[in-house]
Coordinates of C-alpha atoms in Angstrom, one line a residue:
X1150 CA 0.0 0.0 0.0
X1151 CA 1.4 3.5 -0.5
X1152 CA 1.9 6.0 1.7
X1153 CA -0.8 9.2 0.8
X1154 CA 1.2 12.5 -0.6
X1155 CA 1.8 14.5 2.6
X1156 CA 1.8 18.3 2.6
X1157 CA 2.8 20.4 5.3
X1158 CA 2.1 24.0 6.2
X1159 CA 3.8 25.9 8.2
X1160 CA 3.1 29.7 9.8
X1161 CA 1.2 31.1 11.8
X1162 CA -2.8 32.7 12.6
X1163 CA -4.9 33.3 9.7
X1164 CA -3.0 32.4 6.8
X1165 CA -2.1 29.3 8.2
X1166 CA -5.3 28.3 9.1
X1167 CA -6.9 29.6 5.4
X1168 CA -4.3 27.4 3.7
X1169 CA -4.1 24.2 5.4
X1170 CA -8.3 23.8 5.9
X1171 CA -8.2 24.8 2.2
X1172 CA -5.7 22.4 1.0
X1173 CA -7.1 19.4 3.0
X1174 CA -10.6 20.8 2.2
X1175 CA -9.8 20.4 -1.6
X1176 CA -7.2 17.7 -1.6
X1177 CA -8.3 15.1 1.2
X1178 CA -10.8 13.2 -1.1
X1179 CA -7.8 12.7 -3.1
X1180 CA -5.8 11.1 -0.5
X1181 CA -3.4 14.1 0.4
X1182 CA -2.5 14.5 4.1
X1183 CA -2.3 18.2 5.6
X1184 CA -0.4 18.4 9.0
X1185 CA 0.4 22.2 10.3
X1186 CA 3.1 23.5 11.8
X1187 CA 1.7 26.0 14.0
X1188 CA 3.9 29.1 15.2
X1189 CA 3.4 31.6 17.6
X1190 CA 1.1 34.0 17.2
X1191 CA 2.6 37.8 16.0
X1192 CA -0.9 39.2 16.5
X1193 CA -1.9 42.0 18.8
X1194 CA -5.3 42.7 20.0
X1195 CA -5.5 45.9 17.9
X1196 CA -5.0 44.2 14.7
X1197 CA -8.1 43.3 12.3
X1198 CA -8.1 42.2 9.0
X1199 CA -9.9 44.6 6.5
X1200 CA -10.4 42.4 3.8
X1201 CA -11.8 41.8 -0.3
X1202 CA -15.2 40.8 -0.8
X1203 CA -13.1 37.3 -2.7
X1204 CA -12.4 36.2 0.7
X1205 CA -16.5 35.1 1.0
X1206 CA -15.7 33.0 -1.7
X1207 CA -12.5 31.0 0.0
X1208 CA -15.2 30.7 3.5
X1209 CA -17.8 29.4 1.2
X1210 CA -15.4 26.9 0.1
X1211 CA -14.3 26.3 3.8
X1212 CA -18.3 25.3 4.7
X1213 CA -18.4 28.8 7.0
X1214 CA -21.6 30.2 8.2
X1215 CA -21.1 33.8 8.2
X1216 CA -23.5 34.5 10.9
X1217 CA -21.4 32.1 12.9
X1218 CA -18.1 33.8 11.2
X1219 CA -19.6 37.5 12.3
X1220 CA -20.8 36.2 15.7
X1221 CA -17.6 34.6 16.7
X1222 CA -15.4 37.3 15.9
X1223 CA -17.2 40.6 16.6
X1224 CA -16.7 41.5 12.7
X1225 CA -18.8 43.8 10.7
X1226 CA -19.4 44.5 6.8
X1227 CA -17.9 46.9 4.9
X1228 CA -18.8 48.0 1.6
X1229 CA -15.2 49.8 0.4
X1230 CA -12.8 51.9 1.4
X1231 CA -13.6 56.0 1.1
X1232 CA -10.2 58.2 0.6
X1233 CA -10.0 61.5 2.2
X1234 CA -7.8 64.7 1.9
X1235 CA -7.4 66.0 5.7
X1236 CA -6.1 69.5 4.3
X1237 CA -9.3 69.6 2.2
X1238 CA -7.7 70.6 -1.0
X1239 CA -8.4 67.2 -2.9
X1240 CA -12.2 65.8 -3.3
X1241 CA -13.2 62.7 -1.8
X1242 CA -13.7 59.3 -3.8
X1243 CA -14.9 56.0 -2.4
X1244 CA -13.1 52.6 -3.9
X1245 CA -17.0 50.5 -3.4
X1246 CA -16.9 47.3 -4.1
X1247 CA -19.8 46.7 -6.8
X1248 CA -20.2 47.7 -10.5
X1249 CA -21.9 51.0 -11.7
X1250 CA -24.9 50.9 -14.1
X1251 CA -25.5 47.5 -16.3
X1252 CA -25.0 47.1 -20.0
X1253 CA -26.5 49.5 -22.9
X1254 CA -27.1 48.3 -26.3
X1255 CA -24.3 45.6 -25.6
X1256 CA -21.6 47.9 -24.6
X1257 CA -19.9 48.8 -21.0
X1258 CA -21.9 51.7 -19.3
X1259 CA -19.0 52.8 -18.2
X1260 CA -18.0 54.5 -21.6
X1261 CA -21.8 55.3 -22.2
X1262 CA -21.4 57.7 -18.9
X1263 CA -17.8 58.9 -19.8
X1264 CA -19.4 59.9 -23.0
X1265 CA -22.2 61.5 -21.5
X1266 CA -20.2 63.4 -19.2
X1267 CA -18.1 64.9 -21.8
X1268 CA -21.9 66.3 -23.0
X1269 CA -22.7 67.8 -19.9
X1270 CA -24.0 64.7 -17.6
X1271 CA -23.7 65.9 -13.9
X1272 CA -24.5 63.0 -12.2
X1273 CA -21.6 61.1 -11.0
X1274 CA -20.7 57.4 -11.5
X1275 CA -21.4 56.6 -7.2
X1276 CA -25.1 57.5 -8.0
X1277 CA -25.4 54.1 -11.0
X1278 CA -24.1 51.5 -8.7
X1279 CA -26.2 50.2 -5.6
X1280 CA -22.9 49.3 -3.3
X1281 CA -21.9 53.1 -3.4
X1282 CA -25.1 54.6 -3.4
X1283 CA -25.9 52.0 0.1
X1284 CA -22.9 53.2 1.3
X1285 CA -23.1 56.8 0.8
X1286 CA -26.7 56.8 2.9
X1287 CA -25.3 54.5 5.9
X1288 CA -26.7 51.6 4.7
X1289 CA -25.6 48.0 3.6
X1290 CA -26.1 46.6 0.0
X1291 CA -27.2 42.8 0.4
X1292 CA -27.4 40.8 -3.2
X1293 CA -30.9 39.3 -4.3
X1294 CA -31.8 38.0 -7.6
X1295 CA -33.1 41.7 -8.3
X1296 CA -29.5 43.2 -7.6
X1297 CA -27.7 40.9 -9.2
X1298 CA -29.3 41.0 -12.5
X1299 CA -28.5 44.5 -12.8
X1300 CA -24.9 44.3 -11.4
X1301 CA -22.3 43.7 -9.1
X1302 CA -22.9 44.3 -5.1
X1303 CA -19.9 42.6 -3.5
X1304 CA -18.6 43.2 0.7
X1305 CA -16.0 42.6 2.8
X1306 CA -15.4 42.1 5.9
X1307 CA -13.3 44.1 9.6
X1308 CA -12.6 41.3 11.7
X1309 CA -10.7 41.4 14.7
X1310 CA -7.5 39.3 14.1
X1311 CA -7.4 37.3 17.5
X1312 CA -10.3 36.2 16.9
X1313 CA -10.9 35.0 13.2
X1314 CA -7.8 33.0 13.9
X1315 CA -8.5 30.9 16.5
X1316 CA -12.0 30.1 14.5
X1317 CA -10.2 29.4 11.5
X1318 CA -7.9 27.1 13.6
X1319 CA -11.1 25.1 14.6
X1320 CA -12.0 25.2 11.1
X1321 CA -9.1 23.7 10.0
X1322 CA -8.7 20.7 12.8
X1323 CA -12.6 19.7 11.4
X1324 CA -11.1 19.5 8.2
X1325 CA -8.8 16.8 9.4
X1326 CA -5.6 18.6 9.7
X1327 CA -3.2 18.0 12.3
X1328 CA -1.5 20.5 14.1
X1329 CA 1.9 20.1 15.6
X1330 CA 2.7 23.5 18.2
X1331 CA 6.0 24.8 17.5
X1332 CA 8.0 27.4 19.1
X1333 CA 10.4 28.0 16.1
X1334 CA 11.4 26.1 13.2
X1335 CA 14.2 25.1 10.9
X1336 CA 14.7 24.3 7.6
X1337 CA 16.5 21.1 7.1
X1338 CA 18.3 21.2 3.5
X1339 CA 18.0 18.2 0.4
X1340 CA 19.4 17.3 -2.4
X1341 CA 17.8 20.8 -4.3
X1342 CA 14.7 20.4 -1.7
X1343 CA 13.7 20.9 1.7
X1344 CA 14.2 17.6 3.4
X1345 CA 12.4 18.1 6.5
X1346 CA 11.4 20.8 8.7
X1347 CA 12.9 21.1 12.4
X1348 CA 10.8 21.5 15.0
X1349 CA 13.3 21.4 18.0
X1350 CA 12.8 18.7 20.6
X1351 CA 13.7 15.6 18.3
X1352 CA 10.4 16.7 16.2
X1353 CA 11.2 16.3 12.5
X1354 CA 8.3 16.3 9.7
X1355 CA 8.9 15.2 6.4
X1356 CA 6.5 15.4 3.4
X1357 CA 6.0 15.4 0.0
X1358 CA 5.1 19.4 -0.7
X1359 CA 5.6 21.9 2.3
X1360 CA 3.9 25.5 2.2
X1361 CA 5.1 28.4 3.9
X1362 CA 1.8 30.3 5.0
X1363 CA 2.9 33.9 6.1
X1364 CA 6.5 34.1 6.4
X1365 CA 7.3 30.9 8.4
X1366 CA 10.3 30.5 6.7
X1367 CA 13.2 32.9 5.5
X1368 CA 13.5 33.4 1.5
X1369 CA 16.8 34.6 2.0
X1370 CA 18.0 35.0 -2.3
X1371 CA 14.5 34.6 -3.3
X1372 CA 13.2 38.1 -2.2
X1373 CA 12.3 40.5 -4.4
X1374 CA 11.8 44.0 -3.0
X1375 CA 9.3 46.6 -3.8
X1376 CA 10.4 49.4 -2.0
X1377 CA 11.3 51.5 -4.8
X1378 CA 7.2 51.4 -5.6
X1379 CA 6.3 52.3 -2.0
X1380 CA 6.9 55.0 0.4
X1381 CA 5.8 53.5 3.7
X1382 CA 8.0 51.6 5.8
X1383 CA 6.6 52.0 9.1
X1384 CA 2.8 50.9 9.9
X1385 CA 1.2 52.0 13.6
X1386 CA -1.9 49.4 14.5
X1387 CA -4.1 51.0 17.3
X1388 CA -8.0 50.8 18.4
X1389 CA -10.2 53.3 19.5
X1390 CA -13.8 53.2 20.6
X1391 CA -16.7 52.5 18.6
X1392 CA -18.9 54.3 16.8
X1393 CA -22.2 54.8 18.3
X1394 CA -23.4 54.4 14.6
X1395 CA -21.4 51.6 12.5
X1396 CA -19.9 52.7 9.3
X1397 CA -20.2 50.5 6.1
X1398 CA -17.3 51.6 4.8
X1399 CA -13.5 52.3 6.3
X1400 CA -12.0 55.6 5.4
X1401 CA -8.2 56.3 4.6
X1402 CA -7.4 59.9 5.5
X1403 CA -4.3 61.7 3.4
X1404 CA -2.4 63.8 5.8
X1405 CA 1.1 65.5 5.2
X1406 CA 3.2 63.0 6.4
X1407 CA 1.4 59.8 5.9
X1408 CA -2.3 58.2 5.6
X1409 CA -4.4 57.0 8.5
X1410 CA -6.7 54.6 7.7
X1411 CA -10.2 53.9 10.2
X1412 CA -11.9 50.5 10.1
X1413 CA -15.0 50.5 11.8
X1414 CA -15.7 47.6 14.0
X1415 CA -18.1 45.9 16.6
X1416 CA -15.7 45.6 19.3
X1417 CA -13.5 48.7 18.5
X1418 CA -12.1 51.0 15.7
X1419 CA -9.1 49.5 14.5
X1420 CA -6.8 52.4 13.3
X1421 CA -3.6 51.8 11.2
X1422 CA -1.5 55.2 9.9
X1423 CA 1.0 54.3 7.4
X1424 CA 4.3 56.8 7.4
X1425 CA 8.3 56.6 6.1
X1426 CA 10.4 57.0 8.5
X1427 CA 12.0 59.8 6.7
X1428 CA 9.3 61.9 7.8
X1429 CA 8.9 61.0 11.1
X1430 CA 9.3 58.8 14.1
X1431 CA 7.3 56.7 16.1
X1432 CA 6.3 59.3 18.5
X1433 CA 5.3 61.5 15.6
X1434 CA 3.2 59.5 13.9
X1435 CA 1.5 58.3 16.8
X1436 CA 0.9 62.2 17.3
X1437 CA -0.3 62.2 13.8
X1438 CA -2.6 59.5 13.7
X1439 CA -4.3 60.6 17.1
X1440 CA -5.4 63.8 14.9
X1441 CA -6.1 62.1 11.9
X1442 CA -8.8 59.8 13.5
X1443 CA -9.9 62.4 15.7
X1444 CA -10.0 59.5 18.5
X1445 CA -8.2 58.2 21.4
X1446 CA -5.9 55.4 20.8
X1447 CA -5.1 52.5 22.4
X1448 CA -2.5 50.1 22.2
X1449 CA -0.3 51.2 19.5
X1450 CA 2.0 48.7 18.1
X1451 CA 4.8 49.8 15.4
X1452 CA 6.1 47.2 12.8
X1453 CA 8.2 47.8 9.8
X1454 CA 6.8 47.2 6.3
X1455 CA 9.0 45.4 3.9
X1456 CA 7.3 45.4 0.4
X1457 CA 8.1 42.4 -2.0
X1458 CA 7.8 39.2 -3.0
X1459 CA 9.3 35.8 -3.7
X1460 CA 10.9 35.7 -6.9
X1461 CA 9.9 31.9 -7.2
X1462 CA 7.3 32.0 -4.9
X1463 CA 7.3 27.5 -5.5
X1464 CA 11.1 26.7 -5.7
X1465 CA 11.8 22.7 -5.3
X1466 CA 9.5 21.7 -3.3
X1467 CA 8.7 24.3 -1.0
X1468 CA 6.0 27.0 -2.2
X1469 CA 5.7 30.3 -0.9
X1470 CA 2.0 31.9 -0.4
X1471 CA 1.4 35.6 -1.0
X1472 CA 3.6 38.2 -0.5
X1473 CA 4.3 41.6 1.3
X1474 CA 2.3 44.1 0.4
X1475 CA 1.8 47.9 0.8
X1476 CA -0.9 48.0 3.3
X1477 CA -3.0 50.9 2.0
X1478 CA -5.7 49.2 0.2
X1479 CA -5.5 46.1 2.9
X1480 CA -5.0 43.1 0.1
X1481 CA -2.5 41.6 1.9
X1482 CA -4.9 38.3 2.3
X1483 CA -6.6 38.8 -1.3
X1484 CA -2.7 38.4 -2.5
X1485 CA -2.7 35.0 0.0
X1486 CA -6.2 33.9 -1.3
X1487 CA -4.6 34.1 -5.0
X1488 CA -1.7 32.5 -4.4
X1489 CA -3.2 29.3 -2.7
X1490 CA -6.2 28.7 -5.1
X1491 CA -3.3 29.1 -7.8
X1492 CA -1.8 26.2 -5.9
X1493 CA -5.1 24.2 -5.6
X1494 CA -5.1 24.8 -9.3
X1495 CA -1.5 23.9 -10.2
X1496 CA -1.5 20.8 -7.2
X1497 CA 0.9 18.5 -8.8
X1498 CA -0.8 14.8 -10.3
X1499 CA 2.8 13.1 -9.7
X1500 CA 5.8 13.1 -8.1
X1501 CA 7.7 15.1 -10.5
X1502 CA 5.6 18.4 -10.8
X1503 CA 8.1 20.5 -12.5
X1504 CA 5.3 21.8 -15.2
X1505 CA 3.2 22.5 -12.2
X1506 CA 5.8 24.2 -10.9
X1507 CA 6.6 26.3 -13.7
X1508 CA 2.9 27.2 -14.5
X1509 CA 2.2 28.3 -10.8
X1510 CA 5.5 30.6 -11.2
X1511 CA 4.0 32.3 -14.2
X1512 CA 0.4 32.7 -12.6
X1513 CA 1.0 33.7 -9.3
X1514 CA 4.0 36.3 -10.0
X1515 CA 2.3 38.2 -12.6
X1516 CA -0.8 38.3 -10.3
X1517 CA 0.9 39.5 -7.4
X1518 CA 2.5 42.3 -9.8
X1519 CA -0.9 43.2 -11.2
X1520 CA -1.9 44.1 -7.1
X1521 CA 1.3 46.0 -6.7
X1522 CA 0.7 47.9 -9.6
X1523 CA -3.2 48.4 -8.2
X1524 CA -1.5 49.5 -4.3
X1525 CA 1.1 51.6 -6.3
X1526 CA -1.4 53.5 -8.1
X1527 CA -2.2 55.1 -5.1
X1528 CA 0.8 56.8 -4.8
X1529 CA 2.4 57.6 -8.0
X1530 CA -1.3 59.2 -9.2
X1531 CA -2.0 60.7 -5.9
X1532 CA -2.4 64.6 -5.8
X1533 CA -2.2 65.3 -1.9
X1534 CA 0.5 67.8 -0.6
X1535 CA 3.1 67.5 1.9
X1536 CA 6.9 65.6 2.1
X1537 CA 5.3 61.9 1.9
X1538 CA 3.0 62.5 -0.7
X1539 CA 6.3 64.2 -2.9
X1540 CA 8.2 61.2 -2.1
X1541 CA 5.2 58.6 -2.8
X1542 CA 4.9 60.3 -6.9
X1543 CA 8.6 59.7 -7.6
X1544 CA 8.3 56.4 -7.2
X1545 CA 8.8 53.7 -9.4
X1546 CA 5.9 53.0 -12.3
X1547 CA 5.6 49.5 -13.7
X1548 CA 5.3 49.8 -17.6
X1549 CA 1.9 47.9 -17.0
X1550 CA 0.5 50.7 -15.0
X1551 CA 2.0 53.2 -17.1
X1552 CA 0.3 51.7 -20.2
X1553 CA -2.8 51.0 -18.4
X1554 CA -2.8 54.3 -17.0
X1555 CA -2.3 55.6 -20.6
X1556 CA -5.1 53.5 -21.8
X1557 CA -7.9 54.8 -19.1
X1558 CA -6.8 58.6 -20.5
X1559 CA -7.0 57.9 -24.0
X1560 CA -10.6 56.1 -24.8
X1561 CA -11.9 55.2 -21.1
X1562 CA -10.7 51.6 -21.1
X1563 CA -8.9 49.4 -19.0
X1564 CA -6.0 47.6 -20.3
X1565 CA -6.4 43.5 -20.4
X1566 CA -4.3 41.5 -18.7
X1567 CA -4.6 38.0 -18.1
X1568 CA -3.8 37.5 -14.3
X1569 CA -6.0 40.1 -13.2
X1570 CA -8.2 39.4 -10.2
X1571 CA -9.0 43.1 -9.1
X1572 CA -12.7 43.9 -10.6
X1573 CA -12.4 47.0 -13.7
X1574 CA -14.1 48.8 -10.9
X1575 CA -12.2 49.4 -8.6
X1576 CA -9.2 50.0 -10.9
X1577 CA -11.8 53.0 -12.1
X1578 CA -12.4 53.9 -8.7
X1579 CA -8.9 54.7 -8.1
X1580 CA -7.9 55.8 -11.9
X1581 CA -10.8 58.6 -11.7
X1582 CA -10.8 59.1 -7.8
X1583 CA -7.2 60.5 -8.6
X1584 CA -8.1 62.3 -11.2
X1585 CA -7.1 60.4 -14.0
X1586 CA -10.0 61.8 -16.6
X1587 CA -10.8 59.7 -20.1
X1588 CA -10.4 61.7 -22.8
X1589 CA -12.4 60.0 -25.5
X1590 CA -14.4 56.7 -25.8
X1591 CA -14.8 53.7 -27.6
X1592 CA -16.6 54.9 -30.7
X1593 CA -18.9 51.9 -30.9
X1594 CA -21.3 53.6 -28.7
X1595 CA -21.5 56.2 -30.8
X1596 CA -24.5 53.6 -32.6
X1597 CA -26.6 53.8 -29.0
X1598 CA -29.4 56.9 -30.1
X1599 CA -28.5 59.8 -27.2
X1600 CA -32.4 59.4 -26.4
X1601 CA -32.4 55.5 -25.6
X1602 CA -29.1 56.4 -23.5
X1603 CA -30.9 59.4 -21.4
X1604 CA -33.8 57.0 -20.7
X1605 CA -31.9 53.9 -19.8
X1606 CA -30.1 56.3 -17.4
X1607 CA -32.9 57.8 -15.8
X1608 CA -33.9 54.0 -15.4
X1609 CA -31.0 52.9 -13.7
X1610 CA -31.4 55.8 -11.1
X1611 CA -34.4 55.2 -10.1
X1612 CA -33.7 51.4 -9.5
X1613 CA -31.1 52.3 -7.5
X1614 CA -32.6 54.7 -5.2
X1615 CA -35.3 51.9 -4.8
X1616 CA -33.3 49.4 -4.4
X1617 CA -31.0 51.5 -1.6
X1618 CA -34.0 52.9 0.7
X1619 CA -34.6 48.6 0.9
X1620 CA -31.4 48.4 2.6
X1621 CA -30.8 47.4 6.5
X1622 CA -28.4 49.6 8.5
X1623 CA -25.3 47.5 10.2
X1624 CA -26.5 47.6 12.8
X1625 CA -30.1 45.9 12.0
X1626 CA -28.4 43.4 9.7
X1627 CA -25.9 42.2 12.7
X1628 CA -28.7 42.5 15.4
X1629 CA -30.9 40.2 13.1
X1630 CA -28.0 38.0 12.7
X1631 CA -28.0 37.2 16.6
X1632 CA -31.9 36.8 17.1
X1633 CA -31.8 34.7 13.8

C-alpha cells in the first residue's frame, strides 16, 4: 500500500489556518494529508483584517456560516474603502466594491457615462451603482436575484484578528488537519529540496510538498523588494472606541506625512496610519494619527513594512503563499487567497511536478504584480500635498500601469491582462478618484441613439434609489443575525 502524498504547512494565525483547511478541504478526497506546523502568534489585540469581498468565496469553500463567522469574531461589513484629503484641497472618492450601471445596447456603461459626461451629464458614477449609493446613505447593500441581474454588489469584511484566527484554527482541525505546536522552526536542507522541517525537541516532519503560509520560513535570495514602488516603511496598529453608529465603509485619511486609515468595528475601531520614517518617528506619527482619527488610541504597536515578494514564490519543493504588500488598500490576504487557489489549481498529479511548478511561477507572479501595480497606483497618481505625498509620486511605475494608466486617458478603457483578479471597478475607482480623466471613448457607442441612452439612465437611477432605501443599517443586519 502506498503512503498518501503529505503536505505540510507551516506559519502562523490566519494564513495558516486559510491554507491548510483549504488544502485538505480540496485535496483530502484525493488522499493528500495536511499536518500544520503551528507558530506563535505575531498578532496584537489591535490588529483586524480589512479584507476583499473574494475572501466570502474562500469561507464558502471552507463550509463557514457567516452569521457564525460575524458572531464569533465581533466582525462587521464593509462595503469599500472612502479616501479623504485631511487639508481639504483634494475631493473625496470611495473605492465600493460593486459595479456601476448595467449594459447599454451591448456595450460597457462605463464608456456610455464617460461619453455623456463629456456632453454635460452631472450625475456622478457613485449615484449608477447600488454598493456606493448603500454606502453613501449609511446603509448596507445585500445581493438578491433583483440586484444581481443588474450588477455587481460585492462586501467585505473588519474582523478582529485574534479572533478569526482561532476560529479558522477550529476550522481547520474539522477539516482533518493535524497541528503540531512549535516554538520555532528550521529548515532542514535536500538534495535541491527541503528535506524536513525542524521543530526542536527531536520533532522532525517530512512530506512530499511543504507550504510556507505567512512568512514561516526565510527566503533569504528569493526576495524580491518593492520598496522602490512604495513610500511606507513603518505601519502604527491602534484601536479606538466604537462608533455609536457603525460605518459601512473604512475611510483612509491623506495627511502631510502619511495616511491614516479607520476600520469600523463591533468591538473597537481598529486604526492603522501608514508613514516613512523619513518623515517621522514613532512618536510623531503616533501624534499624527491621534489627529487624523480624531480619537483616542489604544494600544499602538509599530512594525516595519518590507514590500516584496518571492521571486519563485514554488522553488523545489517548498511554495511560498502571497507576498508583502503595501498595506493601503489592505489586500494583503486577497494576494494570499490568489496565491493558494493558484496552488489548488496547479497541485501537482505526480511526483515530478516540475510543469506544475513552472505554470504556478508564471500565474502567481504576474498576479501579485498586477496588485502592486493596483496599491502603487495610489501613490504615483496621488495629488495630496506634503513631504510623503512628494516622495510617494517619484516612485517607481511599472510599464503595466503606465500603459494602463495611458489607456484609461485615451478612450476610457482598461488595459487587459490575463492574471487580473482586481474587478475593472475598482481600478476605475482609483484611476478617476485620482483624477485620472478619459479623454475620449470607444466609438462603438457612438450607434446607441443619445435618447435611448438618457432613458436607460434615468432608469438605472431610479432602481437604485429603490433598491437603496430597501437596505438594513449594520446595525439591523448584525442585530438580526443574533436573534436569527
Amino acid at each position: 500500500m502506498s503512503r498518501p502524498f503529505t503536505v505540510i504547512v507551516a506559519g502562523r494565525d490566519a494564513p495558516l489556518w486559510l491554507a491548510a483547511a483549504a488544502l485538505s478541504r480540496g485535496l483530502g478526497a484525493s488522499g493528500v494529508q495536511v499536518e500544520a506546523v503551528e507558530l506563535p502568534s505575531a498578532l496584537a489585540s489591535v490588529d483586524a483584517h480589512a479584507t476583499f469581498p473574494a475572501l466570502e468565496a474562500l469561507h464558502n469553500q471552507l463550509r463557514i456560516d457567516e452569521a457564525m463567522l460575524l458572531g464569533a469574531t465581533g466582525g462587521s461589513l464593509t462595503l469599500g474603502r472612502n479616501f479623504t484629503d485631511l487639508a481639504g484641497a483634494r475631493p473625496a472618492f470611495l473605492h465600493a466594491y460593486g459595479s456601476a450601471g448595467t449594459q447599454i445596447g451591448g456595450r460597457d456603461f462605463f464608456a456610455h457615462w464617460v461619453k455623456a459626461r463629456a456632453h454635460g451629464l452631472g450625475v456622478p458614477l457613485d449615484d449608477f451603482s447600488l454598493t456606493a449609493a448603500a454606502a453613501r446613505q449609511g446603509r448596507l447593500m445585500l445581493p438578491d436575484e433583483e440586484s444581481e441581474i443588474y450588477g455587481r454588489c460585492d462586501y467585505g469584511y473588519h474582523l478582529p484578528a485574534i479572533p478569526y484566527a482561532a476560529m479558522l484554527r477550529d476550522v481547520a482541525a474539522r477539516h482533518g488537519v493535524r497541528i503540531h505546536p512549535a516554538a520555532s522552526v528550521t529548515v532542514v536542507p535536500g538534495e535541491g529540496a527541503v528535506a524536513a522541517l525542524d521543530l526542536g525537541e527531536g520533532r522532525r516532519l517530512r512530506a512530499d510538498l511543504f507550504v510556507d503560509a505567512g512568512g514561516a520560513l526565510p527566503l533569504g535570495d528569493n526576495f524580491l523588494s518593492w520598496r522602490d514602488y512604495f513610500p511606507v516603511d513603518r505601519l502604527l496598529a491602534a484601536a479606538a472606541p466604537p462608533f455609536a453608529n457603525l460605518p459601512v465603509y473604512a475611510e483612509c485619511r491623506a495627511g502631510p506625512t502619511g495616511w491614516t486609515a479607520l476600520h469600523p468595528g463591533r468591538p473597537a475601531t481598529f486604526v492603522t496610519h501608514g508613514w516613512s520614517s523619513a518623515h517621522g518617528d514613532d512618536a510623531e506619527a503616533l501624534t499624527a494619527a491621534g489627529a487624523a482619527s480624531g480619537l483616542p488610541l489604544a494600544g499602538a504597536v509599530v512594525r516595519a513594512v518590507v514590500p516584496g515578494r518571492p521571486i519563485q514564490p514554488w522553488r523545489g519543493n517548498l511554495v511560498t503563499l502571497g507576498a508583502s504588500f503595501d498595506p493601503v488598500h489592505g489586500v494583503e490576504l486577497l494576494g494570499f487567497q490568489i496565491g493558494l487557489v493558484q496552488l489548488l489549481a496547479s497541485f501537482p498529479a505526480g511526483s515530478d511536478f516540475a510543469a506544475e511548478r513552472d505554470e504556478y511561477n508564471r500565474a502567481a507572479t504576474a498576479a501579485l504584480d498586477r496588485i502592486r501595480d493596483f496599491q502603487s497606483a495610489h501613490y504615483a497618481l496621488a495629488r495630496y500635498a506634503g513631504p510623503f505625498w512628494d516622495a510617494a509620486r517619484a516612485g517607481l511605475v511599472s510599464s503595466d500601469l503606465a500603459h494602463a494608466v495611458a489607456l484609461f486617458r485615451a478612450r476610457a478603457e482598461l488595459a487587459p491582462f490575463e492574471e487580473e483578479n482586481l474587478p475593472p471597478d475598482s481600478w476605475r475607482a482609483l484611476f478617476l478618484g485620482h483624477g485620472v480623466e478619459p479623454e475620449r471613448w470607444p466609438p462603438a457607442i457612438d450607434r446607441v441613439p443619445p435618447e435611448e441612452v438618457k432613458a436607460q439612465f434615468r432608469r438605472m437611477l431610479g432602481f437604485v434609489r429603490e433598491q437603496v432605501l430597501r437596505q438594513p443599517t449594520q446595525e439591523a443586519y448584525l442585530a438580526g443575525l443574533a436573534h436569527g
